[in-house]
PDB file of C-alpha atoms in Angstrom:
ATOM      1  CA  UNK V   1      90.332   4.075  30.052  1.00 36.00           C
ATOM      2  CA  UNK V   2      93.058   4.246  32.326  1.00 41.00           C
ATOM      3  CA  UNK V   3      93.860   4.369  35.933  1.00 40.00           C
ATOM      4  CA  UNK V   4      94.785   7.326  38.158  1.00 49.00           C
ATOM      5  CA  UNK V   5      95.796   6.253  41.758  1.00 46.00           C
ATOM      6  CA  UNK V   6      96.100  10.069  42.894  1.00 53.00           C
ATOM      7  CA  UNK V   7      95.840   9.723  46.412  1.00 77.00           C
ATOM      8  CA  UNK V   8      95.112   6.427  48.566  1.00 90.00           C
ATOM      9  CA  UNK V   9      90.985   6.931  49.494  1.00 95.00           C
ATOM     10  CA  UNK V  10      90.274   9.039  46.422  1.00 97.00           C
ATOM     11  CA  UNK V  11      90.288   7.148  43.184  1.00 97.00           C
ATOM     12  CA  UNK V  12      90.182   8.475  39.559  1.00 97.00           C
ATOM     13  CA  UNK V  13      89.524   6.785  36.736  1.00 97.00           C
ATOM     14  CA  UNK V  14      88.628   8.261  32.237  1.00 97.00           C
ATOM     15  CA  UNK V  15      85.952   7.203  29.813  1.00 98.00           C
ATOM     16  CA  UNK V  16      86.596   9.847  27.744  1.00 97.00           C
ATOM     17  CA  UNK V  17      86.050  12.796  28.498  1.00 98.00           C
ATOM     18  CA  UNK V  18      84.591  12.301  31.941  1.00 98.00           C
ATOM     19  CA  UNK V  19      86.569  11.247  34.716  1.00 98.00           C
ATOM     20  CA  UNK V  20      85.300   9.142  37.071  1.00 98.00           C
ATOM     21  CA  UNK V  21      85.786   9.813  40.824  1.00 98.00           C
ATOM     22  CA  UNK V  22      84.909   7.073  43.403  1.00 98.00           C
ATOM     23  CA  UNK V  23      86.024   7.818  47.527  1.00 98.00           C
ATOM     24  CA  UNK V  24      87.728   4.546  48.410  1.00 97.00           C
ATOM     25  CA  UNK V  25      86.469   3.808  51.999  1.00 96.00           C
ATOM     26  CA  UNK V  26      84.498   1.299  51.758  1.00 96.00           C
ATOM     27  CA  UNK V  27      82.717   0.398  53.645  1.00 96.00           C
ATOM     28  CA  UNK V  28      80.781   3.354  54.700  1.00 96.00           C
ATOM     29  CA  UNK V  29      83.287   6.110  53.007  1.00 97.00           C
ATOM     30  CA  UNK V  30      83.119   7.922  56.703  1.00 95.00           C
ATOM     31  CA  UNK V  31      85.124  11.137  55.484  1.00 93.00           C
ATOM     32  CA  UNK V  32      87.094  13.702  57.458  1.00 91.00           C
ATOM     33  CA  UNK V  33      89.330  16.896  56.534  1.00 90.00           C
ATOM     34  CA  UNK V  34      91.925  14.118  55.009  1.00 92.00           C
ATOM     35  CA  UNK V  35      89.498  12.777  52.078  1.00 94.00           C
ATOM     36  CA  UNK V  36      87.340  16.273  51.663  1.00 95.00           C
ATOM     37  CA  UNK V  37      91.092  17.571  50.991  1.00 94.00           C
ATOM     38  CA  UNK V  38      91.972  15.002  48.589  1.00 96.00           C
ATOM     39  CA  UNK V  39      88.390  15.606  47.097  1.00 97.00           C
ATOM     40  CA  UNK V  40      89.545  18.904  46.506  1.00 97.00           C
ATOM     41  CA  UNK V  41      92.351  18.559  45.357  1.00 96.00           C
ATOM     42  CA  UNK V  42      90.989  16.314  42.229  1.00 97.00           C
ATOM     43  CA  UNK V  43      88.351  18.531  41.475  1.00 98.00           C
ATOM     44  CA  UNK V  44      90.708  20.857  41.205  1.00 97.00           C
ATOM     45  CA  UNK V  45      93.238  19.266  38.479  1.00 97.00           C
ATOM     46  CA  UNK V  46      89.952  18.222  36.717  1.00 98.00           C
ATOM     47  CA  UNK V  47      89.030  21.493  36.444  1.00 97.00           C
ATOM     48  CA  UNK V  48      92.520  22.408  34.332  1.00 97.00           C
ATOM     49  CA  UNK V  49      92.221  19.157  31.947  1.00 98.00           C
ATOM     50  CA  UNK V  50      90.353  20.942  29.288  1.00 97.00           C
ATOM     51  CA  UNK V  51      89.788  17.096  28.345  1.00 97.00           C
ATOM     52  CA  UNK V  52      87.744  16.852  31.044  1.00 98.00           C
ATOM     53  CA  UNK V  53      84.483  17.981  30.258  1.00 98.00           C
ATOM     54  CA  UNK V  54      82.426  16.675  33.015  1.00 98.00           C
ATOM     55  CA  UNK V  55      82.437  13.901  36.292  1.00 98.00           C
ATOM     56  CA  UNK V  56      80.765  11.518  38.168  1.00 98.00           C
ATOM     57  CA  UNK V  57      81.241  10.974  41.349  1.00 98.00           C
ATOM     58  CA  UNK V  58      81.373   7.585  43.428  1.00 98.00           C
ATOM     59  CA  UNK V  59      81.628   5.316  45.439  1.00 98.00           C
ATOM     60  CA  UNK V  60      83.509   2.015  46.904  1.00 97.00           C
ATOM     61  CA  UNK V  61      81.347  -0.276  49.061  1.00 96.00           C
ATOM     62  CA  UNK V  62      78.281  -0.516  50.469  1.00 97.00           C
ATOM     63  CA  UNK V  63      77.772   3.484  50.843  1.00 98.00           C
ATOM     64  CA  UNK V  64      77.618   6.358  49.536  1.00 98.00           C
ATOM     65  CA  UNK V  65      78.840   7.884  51.995  1.00 98.00           C
ATOM     66  CA  UNK V  66      78.146   7.549  55.415  1.00 96.00           C
ATOM     67  CA  UNK V  67      78.884  11.452  56.270  1.00 93.00           C
ATOM     68  CA  UNK V  68      81.361  11.984  59.525  1.00 87.00           C
ATOM     69  CA  UNK V  69      82.230   8.997  61.478  1.00 75.00           C
ATOM     70  CA  UNK V  70      81.516   9.928  65.173  1.00 65.00           C
ATOM     71  CA  UNK V  71      81.798   6.772  66.866  1.00 60.00           C
ATOM     72  CA  UNK V  72      84.958   7.678  68.269  1.00 57.00           C
ATOM     73  CA  UNK V  73      83.519  10.164  71.090  1.00 52.00           C
ATOM     74  CA  UNK V  74      83.012  13.945  70.836  1.00 53.00           C
ATOM     75  CA  UNK V  75      84.811  15.198  68.221  1.00 65.00           C
ATOM     76  CA  UNK V  76      87.510  18.308  68.183  1.00 76.00           C
ATOM     77  CA  UNK V  77      84.994  21.444  68.229  1.00 77.00           C
ATOM     78  CA  UNK V  78      86.583  23.179  65.567  1.00 81.00           C
ATOM     79  CA  UNK V  79      86.934  20.517  63.101  1.00 81.00           C
ATOM     80  CA  UNK V  80      83.643  21.393  61.319  1.00 81.00           C
ATOM     81  CA  UNK V  81      84.664  24.427  60.540  1.00 86.00           C
ATOM     82  CA  UNK V  82      87.848  23.614  58.565  1.00 87.00           C
ATOM     83  CA  UNK V  83      86.355  20.552  57.281  1.00 87.00           C
ATOM     84  CA  UNK V  84      83.268  23.117  55.582  1.00 89.00           C
ATOM     85  CA  UNK V  85      86.226  25.170  54.393  1.00 87.00           C
ATOM     86  CA  UNK V  86      87.328  22.754  52.635  1.00 87.00           C
ATOM     87  CA  UNK V  87      83.637  21.511  51.519  1.00 89.00           C
ATOM     88  CA  UNK V  88      83.302  25.510  49.865  1.00 92.00           C
ATOM     89  CA  UNK V  89      85.912  24.681  47.362  1.00 95.00           C
ATOM     90  CA  UNK V  90      83.969  21.352  45.968  1.00 96.00           C
ATOM     91  CA  UNK V  91      80.713  24.112  45.611  1.00 96.00           C
ATOM     92  CA  UNK V  92      83.403  26.746  43.408  1.00 96.00           C
ATOM     93  CA  UNK V  93      84.371  23.686  40.782  1.00 97.00           C
ATOM     94  CA  UNK V  94      83.425  24.290  36.905  1.00 97.00           C
ATOM     95  CA  UNK V  95      82.951  20.796  35.626  1.00 98.00           C
ATOM     96  CA  UNK V  96      79.259  19.376  35.757  1.00 98.00           C
ATOM     97  CA  UNK V  97      79.409  16.764  38.350  1.00 98.00           C
ATOM     98  CA  UNK V  98      77.003  13.313  38.469  1.00 99.00           C
ATOM     99  CA  UNK V  99      76.906  12.282  42.116  1.00 98.00           C
ATOM    100  CA  UNK V 100      76.569   7.948  41.840  1.00 98.00           C
ATOM    101  CA  UNK V 101      74.465   7.456  44.826  1.00 98.00           C
ATOM    102  CA  UNK V 102      73.763   3.850  45.129  1.00 98.00           C
ATOM    103  CA  UNK V 103      74.159   3.331  48.859  1.00 98.00           C
ATOM    104  CA  UNK V 104      73.466   5.021  52.122  1.00 98.00           C
ATOM    105  CA  UNK V 105      74.344   9.138  52.031  1.00 98.00           C
ATOM    106  CA  UNK V 106      73.789   9.970  55.227  1.00 97.00           C
ATOM    107  CA  UNK V 107      74.625  13.565  57.040  1.00 96.00           C
ATOM    108  CA  UNK V 108      78.005  14.918  55.638  1.00 95.00           C
ATOM    109  CA  UNK V 109      77.063  12.232  53.266  1.00 97.00           C
ATOM    110  CA  UNK V 110      73.487  13.725  51.508  1.00 98.00           C
ATOM    111  CA  UNK V 111      75.379  16.957  51.326  1.00 97.00           C
ATOM    112  CA  UNK V 112      78.276  15.831  49.339  1.00 97.00           C
ATOM    113  CA  UNK V 113      75.797  14.378  47.082  1.00 98.00           C
ATOM    114  CA  UNK V 114      73.676  17.759  46.977  1.00 98.00           C
ATOM    115  CA  UNK V 115      77.514  18.837  45.607  1.00 98.00           C
ATOM    116  CA  UNK V 116      76.718  17.593  42.467  1.00 98.00           C
ATOM    117  CA  UNK V 117      74.322  18.993  39.450  1.00 98.00           C
ATOM    118  CA  UNK V 118      72.155  15.968  39.685  1.00 98.00           C
ATOM    119  CA  UNK V 119      72.075  12.654  41.623  1.00 98.00           C
ATOM    120  CA  UNK V 120      71.351   9.418  40.000  1.00 98.00           C
ATOM    121  CA  UNK V 121      70.099   6.441  42.355  1.00 98.00           C
ATOM    122  CA  UNK V 122      68.250   3.132  43.114  1.00 98.00           C
ATOM    123  CA  UNK V 123      65.129   2.054  45.377  1.00 97.00           C
ATOM    124  CA  UNK V 124      67.779   0.714  47.751  1.00 97.00           C
ATOM    125  CA  UNK V 125      69.809   4.016  48.612  1.00 98.00           C
ATOM    126  CA  UNK V 126      68.902   5.914  51.852  1.00 98.00           C
ATOM    127  CA  UNK V 127      68.977   9.722  52.622  1.00 98.00           C
ATOM    128  CA  UNK V 128      69.245  11.201  55.624  1.00 98.00           C
ATOM    129  CA  UNK V 129      69.840  14.077  57.051  1.00 98.00           C
ATOM    130  CA  UNK V 130      70.310  13.062  60.202  1.00 96.00           C
ATOM    131  CA  UNK V 131      71.864  15.933  62.030  1.00 96.00           C
ATOM    132  CA  UNK V 132      69.315  16.814  64.875  1.00 97.00           C
ATOM    133  CA  UNK V 133      68.950  12.930  65.698  1.00 96.00           C
ATOM    134  CA  UNK V 134      72.912  13.626  66.412  1.00 94.00           C
ATOM    135  CA  UNK V 135      72.146  16.373  68.457  1.00 96.00           C
ATOM    136  CA  UNK V 136      74.136  19.399  65.887  1.00 95.00           C
ATOM    137  CA  UNK V 137      72.930  21.163  63.318  1.00 96.00           C
ATOM    138  CA  UNK V 138      72.809  20.431  59.774  1.00 97.00           C
ATOM    139  CA  UNK V 139      76.397  21.065  58.553  1.00 96.00           C
ATOM    140  CA  UNK V 140      77.905  20.648  54.664  1.00 96.00           C
ATOM    141  CA  UNK V 141      75.941  23.876  53.399  1.00 96.00           C
ATOM    142  CA  UNK V 142      72.599  21.498  53.247  1.00 98.00           C
ATOM    143  CA  UNK V 143      71.101  24.482  54.863  1.00 97.00           C
ATOM    144  CA  UNK V 144      71.061  26.274  51.907  1.00 97.00           C
ATOM    145  CA  UNK V 145      71.087  23.210  49.461  1.00 98.00           C
ATOM    146  CA  UNK V 146      68.259  21.279  50.580  1.00 98.00           C
ATOM    147  CA  UNK V 147      66.184  24.396  50.567  1.00 98.00           C
ATOM    148  CA  UNK V 148      67.433  24.941  46.871  1.00 97.00           C
ATOM    149  CA  UNK V 149      66.292  21.634  45.263  1.00 97.00           C
ATOM    150  CA  UNK V 150      63.174  20.467  47.671  1.00 98.00           C
ATOM    151  CA  UNK V 151      62.247  23.785  48.810  1.00 98.00           C
ATOM    152  CA  UNK V 152      61.906  25.239  52.777  1.00 98.00           C
ATOM    153  CA  UNK V 153      58.981  23.063  53.610  1.00 98.00           C
ATOM    154  CA  UNK V 154      60.259  19.912  52.456  1.00 98.00           C
ATOM    155  CA  UNK V 155      63.880  20.619  53.621  1.00 98.00           C
ATOM    156  CA  UNK V 156      62.248  21.203  57.075  1.00 98.00           C
ATOM    157  CA  UNK V 157      60.836  17.908  57.324  1.00 98.00           C
ATOM    158  CA  UNK V 158      63.499  15.888  56.799  1.00 98.00           C
ATOM    159  CA  UNK V 159      65.735  18.185  58.645  1.00 98.00           C
ATOM    160  CA  UNK V 160      63.603  18.138  61.830  1.00 98.00           C
ATOM    161  CA  UNK V 161      63.027  14.287  61.573  1.00 97.00           C
ATOM    162  CA  UNK V 162      66.075  13.497  60.429  1.00 96.00           C
ATOM    163  CA  UNK V 163      63.869  10.420  58.541  1.00 96.00           C
ATOM    164  CA  UNK V 164      65.682   8.203  55.651  1.00 97.00           C
ATOM    165  CA  UNK V 165      63.645   8.244  52.567  1.00 98.00           C
ATOM    166  CA  UNK V 166      65.149   5.537  50.133  1.00 98.00           C
ATOM    167  CA  UNK V 167      65.953   6.270  46.484  1.00 98.00           C
ATOM    168  CA  UNK V 168      62.377   6.609  44.713  1.00 98.00           C
ATOM    169  CA  UNK V 169      61.314   9.163  47.429  1.00 98.00           C
ATOM    170  CA  UNK V 170      64.452  11.332  46.517  1.00 98.00           C
ATOM    171  CA  UNK V 171      63.976  11.193  43.145  1.00 98.00           C
ATOM    172  CA  UNK V 172      59.835  12.143  44.404  1.00 98.00           C
ATOM    173  CA  UNK V 173      60.493  15.363  46.009  1.00 98.00           C
ATOM    174  CA  UNK V 174      63.502  16.003  43.469  1.00 98.00           C
ATOM    175  CA  UNK V 175      66.350  15.424  46.164  1.00 98.00           C
ATOM    176  CA  UNK V 176      67.482  13.156  43.127  1.00 98.00           C
ATOM    177  CA  UNK V 177      67.340  13.552  39.139  1.00 98.00           C
ATOM    178  CA  UNK V 178      67.628   9.439  37.844  1.00 98.00           C
ATOM    179  CA  UNK V 179      66.333   6.102  39.131  1.00 98.00           C
ATOM    180  CA  UNK V 180      68.421   3.512  38.268  1.00 98.00           C
ATOM    181  CA  UNK V 181      67.497  -0.636  38.376  1.00 98.00           C
ATOM    182  CA  UNK V 182      69.264  -1.445  41.542  1.00 96.00           C
ATOM    183  CA  UNK V 183      72.920  -2.362  40.340  1.00 96.00           C
ATOM    184  CA  UNK V 184      73.550  -0.175  37.507  1.00 98.00           C
ATOM    185  CA  UNK V 185      73.416   3.548  38.986  1.00 98.00           C
ATOM    186  CA  UNK V 186      77.177   4.201  38.220  1.00 98.00           C
ATOM    187  CA  UNK V 187      76.221   3.020  34.995  1.00 98.00           C
ATOM    188  CA  UNK V 188      73.055   5.372  34.467  1.00 98.00           C
ATOM    189  CA  UNK V 189      74.972   8.191  35.673  1.00 98.00           C
ATOM    190  CA  UNK V 190      78.241   7.515  33.639  1.00 98.00           C
ATOM    191  CA  UNK V 191      76.007   7.704  30.066  1.00 98.00           C
ATOM    192  CA  UNK V 192      73.994  11.011  31.461  1.00 98.00           C
ATOM    193  CA  UNK V 193      78.084  12.332  32.110  1.00 98.00           C
ATOM    194  CA  UNK V 194      78.478  11.237  28.849  1.00 98.00           C
ATOM    195  CA  UNK V 195      75.161  13.351  27.778  1.00 98.00           C
ATOM    196  CA  UNK V 196      76.363  16.090  29.775  1.00 98.00           C
ATOM    197  CA  UNK V 197      79.937  15.824  27.760  1.00 98.00           C
ATOM    198  CA  UNK V 198      78.924  16.487  24.051  1.00 98.00           C
ATOM    199  CA  UNK V 199      77.293  19.444  24.555  1.00 98.00           C
ATOM    200  CA  UNK V 200      80.746  22.225  23.997  1.00 98.00           C
ATOM    201  CA  UNK V 201      82.569  22.302  26.613  1.00 97.00           C
ATOM    202  CA  UNK V 202      82.816  26.665  27.181  1.00 97.00           C
ATOM    203  CA  UNK V 203      78.565  26.842  26.952  1.00 98.00           C
ATOM    204  CA  UNK V 204      78.720  23.986  28.995  1.00 98.00           C
ATOM    205  CA  UNK V 205      80.582  25.565  31.755  1.00 97.00           C
ATOM    206  CA  UNK V 206      79.826  28.925  31.166  1.00 98.00           C
ATOM    207  CA  UNK V 207      75.672  27.832  31.161  1.00 98.00           C
ATOM    208  CA  UNK V 208      76.482  26.028  34.670  1.00 98.00           C
ATOM    209  CA  UNK V 209      78.221  28.953  36.177  1.00 98.00           C
ATOM    210  CA  UNK V 210      75.227  31.594  35.304  1.00 98.00           C
ATOM    211  CA  UNK V 211      73.192  28.275  36.927  1.00 97.00           C
ATOM    212  CA  UNK V 212      74.865  28.199  40.077  1.00 97.00           C
ATOM    213  CA  UNK V 213      75.507  32.115  40.557  1.00 96.00           C
ATOM    214  CA  UNK V 214      76.170  32.659  43.907  1.00 96.00           C
ATOM    215  CA  UNK V 215      75.670  29.535  44.966  1.00 96.00           C
ATOM    216  CA  UNK V 216      79.274  28.912  46.243  1.00 95.00           C
ATOM    217  CA  UNK V 217      78.808  31.833  48.438  1.00 95.00           C
ATOM    218  CA  UNK V 218      75.739  30.834  50.173  1.00 96.00           C
ATOM    219  CA  UNK V 219      77.262  27.956  50.821  1.00 96.00           C
ATOM    220  CA  UNK V 220      80.094  29.618  52.644  1.00 94.00           C
ATOM    221  CA  UNK V 221      78.298  31.661  54.669  1.00 95.00           C
ATOM    222  CA  UNK V 222      75.879  28.808  55.777  1.00 95.00           C
ATOM    223  CA  UNK V 223      78.656  26.553  56.638  1.00 94.00           C
ATOM    224  CA  UNK V 224      80.060  29.758  58.863  1.00 94.00           C
ATOM    225  CA  UNK V 225      77.050  29.596  60.703  1.00 95.00           C
ATOM    226  CA  UNK V 226      76.570  25.338  60.435  1.00 95.00           C
ATOM    227  CA  UNK V 227      80.041  25.458  62.132  1.00 93.00           C
ATOM    228  CA  UNK V 228      79.314  27.887  64.889  1.00 94.00           C
ATOM    229  CA  UNK V 229      76.134  26.244  65.650  1.00 95.00           C
ATOM    230  CA  UNK V 230      78.320  22.813  65.845  1.00 93.00           C
ATOM    231  CA  UNK V 231      81.235  24.141  68.018  1.00 93.00           C
ATOM    232  CA  UNK V 232      79.244  24.781  71.176  1.00 94.00           C
ATOM    233  CA  UNK V 233      76.500  21.640  70.879  1.00 94.00           C
ATOM    234  CA  UNK V 234      79.025  19.546  70.041  1.00 91.00           C
ATOM    235  CA  UNK V 235      80.208  19.991  74.343  1.00 93.00           C
ATOM    236  CA  UNK V 236      75.865  18.510  74.926  1.00 95.00           C
ATOM    237  CA  UNK V 237      75.064  15.747  76.887  1.00 96.00           C
ATOM    238  CA  UNK V 238      72.820  15.829  73.764  1.00 97.00           C
ATOM    239  CA  UNK V 239      74.835  15.210  71.623  1.00 94.00           C
ATOM    240  CA  UNK V 240      76.854  12.645  73.441  1.00 93.00           C
ATOM    241  CA  UNK V 241      73.155  10.835  74.002  1.00 95.00           C
ATOM    242  CA  UNK V 242      72.988  10.667  69.867  1.00 94.00           C
ATOM    243  CA  UNK V 243      76.608   9.736  69.079  1.00 90.00           C
ATOM    244  CA  UNK V 244      75.681   6.875  71.527  1.00 93.00           C
ATOM    245  CA  UNK V 245      72.079   5.677  70.514  1.00 94.00           C
ATOM    246  CA  UNK V 246      72.777   5.628  67.298  1.00 88.00           C
ATOM    247  CA  UNK V 247      75.954   3.320  67.339  1.00 87.00           C
ATOM    248  CA  UNK V 248      74.126   1.268  69.646  1.00 93.00           C
ATOM    249  CA  UNK V 249      70.682   1.576  66.443  1.00 91.00           C
ATOM    250  CA  UNK V 250      68.121   2.509  69.613  1.00 95.00           C
ATOM    251  CA  UNK V 251      66.070   5.601  70.471  1.00 95.00           C
ATOM    252  CA  UNK V 252      68.239   8.632  71.805  1.00 96.00           C
ATOM    253  CA  UNK V 253      67.163  10.076  75.462  1.00 97.00           C
ATOM    254  CA  UNK V 254      67.674  13.706  75.121  1.00 97.00           C
ATOM    255  CA  UNK V 255      67.753  16.388  77.733  1.00 97.00           C
ATOM    256  CA  UNK V 256      67.308  19.453  76.537  1.00 97.00           C
ATOM    257  CA  UNK V 257      71.224  19.488  78.109  1.00 95.00           C
TER     258      UNK V 257
END
């Protein structure tokens, strides 16, 4: 197994026919345009590598991905649109992806986990699509990908409440696929990726393309709408309050302004 550091915040190592791609911004792996752009570049490079048949998406530190970092205050209103255009390219890549969600996958971090075909997780993990609790519309294509996995009613419940669920509940509702013991998520994700990589590579990519037909186009349409909603909502008092309340770990007091 050789390690190849393509970018400082995304590392790649090989294990036979699989590539293990890790986010390297511990402990929380907050993302921005740069990180998502680097991840796109790595995935597209692996698409062109015939020796790679499956990808494991993992991360260093305590969280899988805690989403975008809003701790600095109000964000650039145009940032979501730029970032989500990168994200669409992740959905358009061709190799099967297994996400190893060993810790929190929050907001856009949950959206990133849903880029993958499968999610391996554990009871200690936490999933939350907490955009409404921050005062903004969900993003990262979640308005398409979440209902596709768990159904419209369960998706609405998660989006409207922003509630956190653990890995066991995520598997129960179809948000994740495999429940591994705490501390063994990556090993189980690698094992699943090897099982996938044992299939004929051309047939595998063809079947995946059939099953995901139209997904990237649907995500593209969704993120355009999501970004349009977020662009005006990040200017609201409710968004400023949501970010401040989250940082202070207190209940937000929204005013609808």
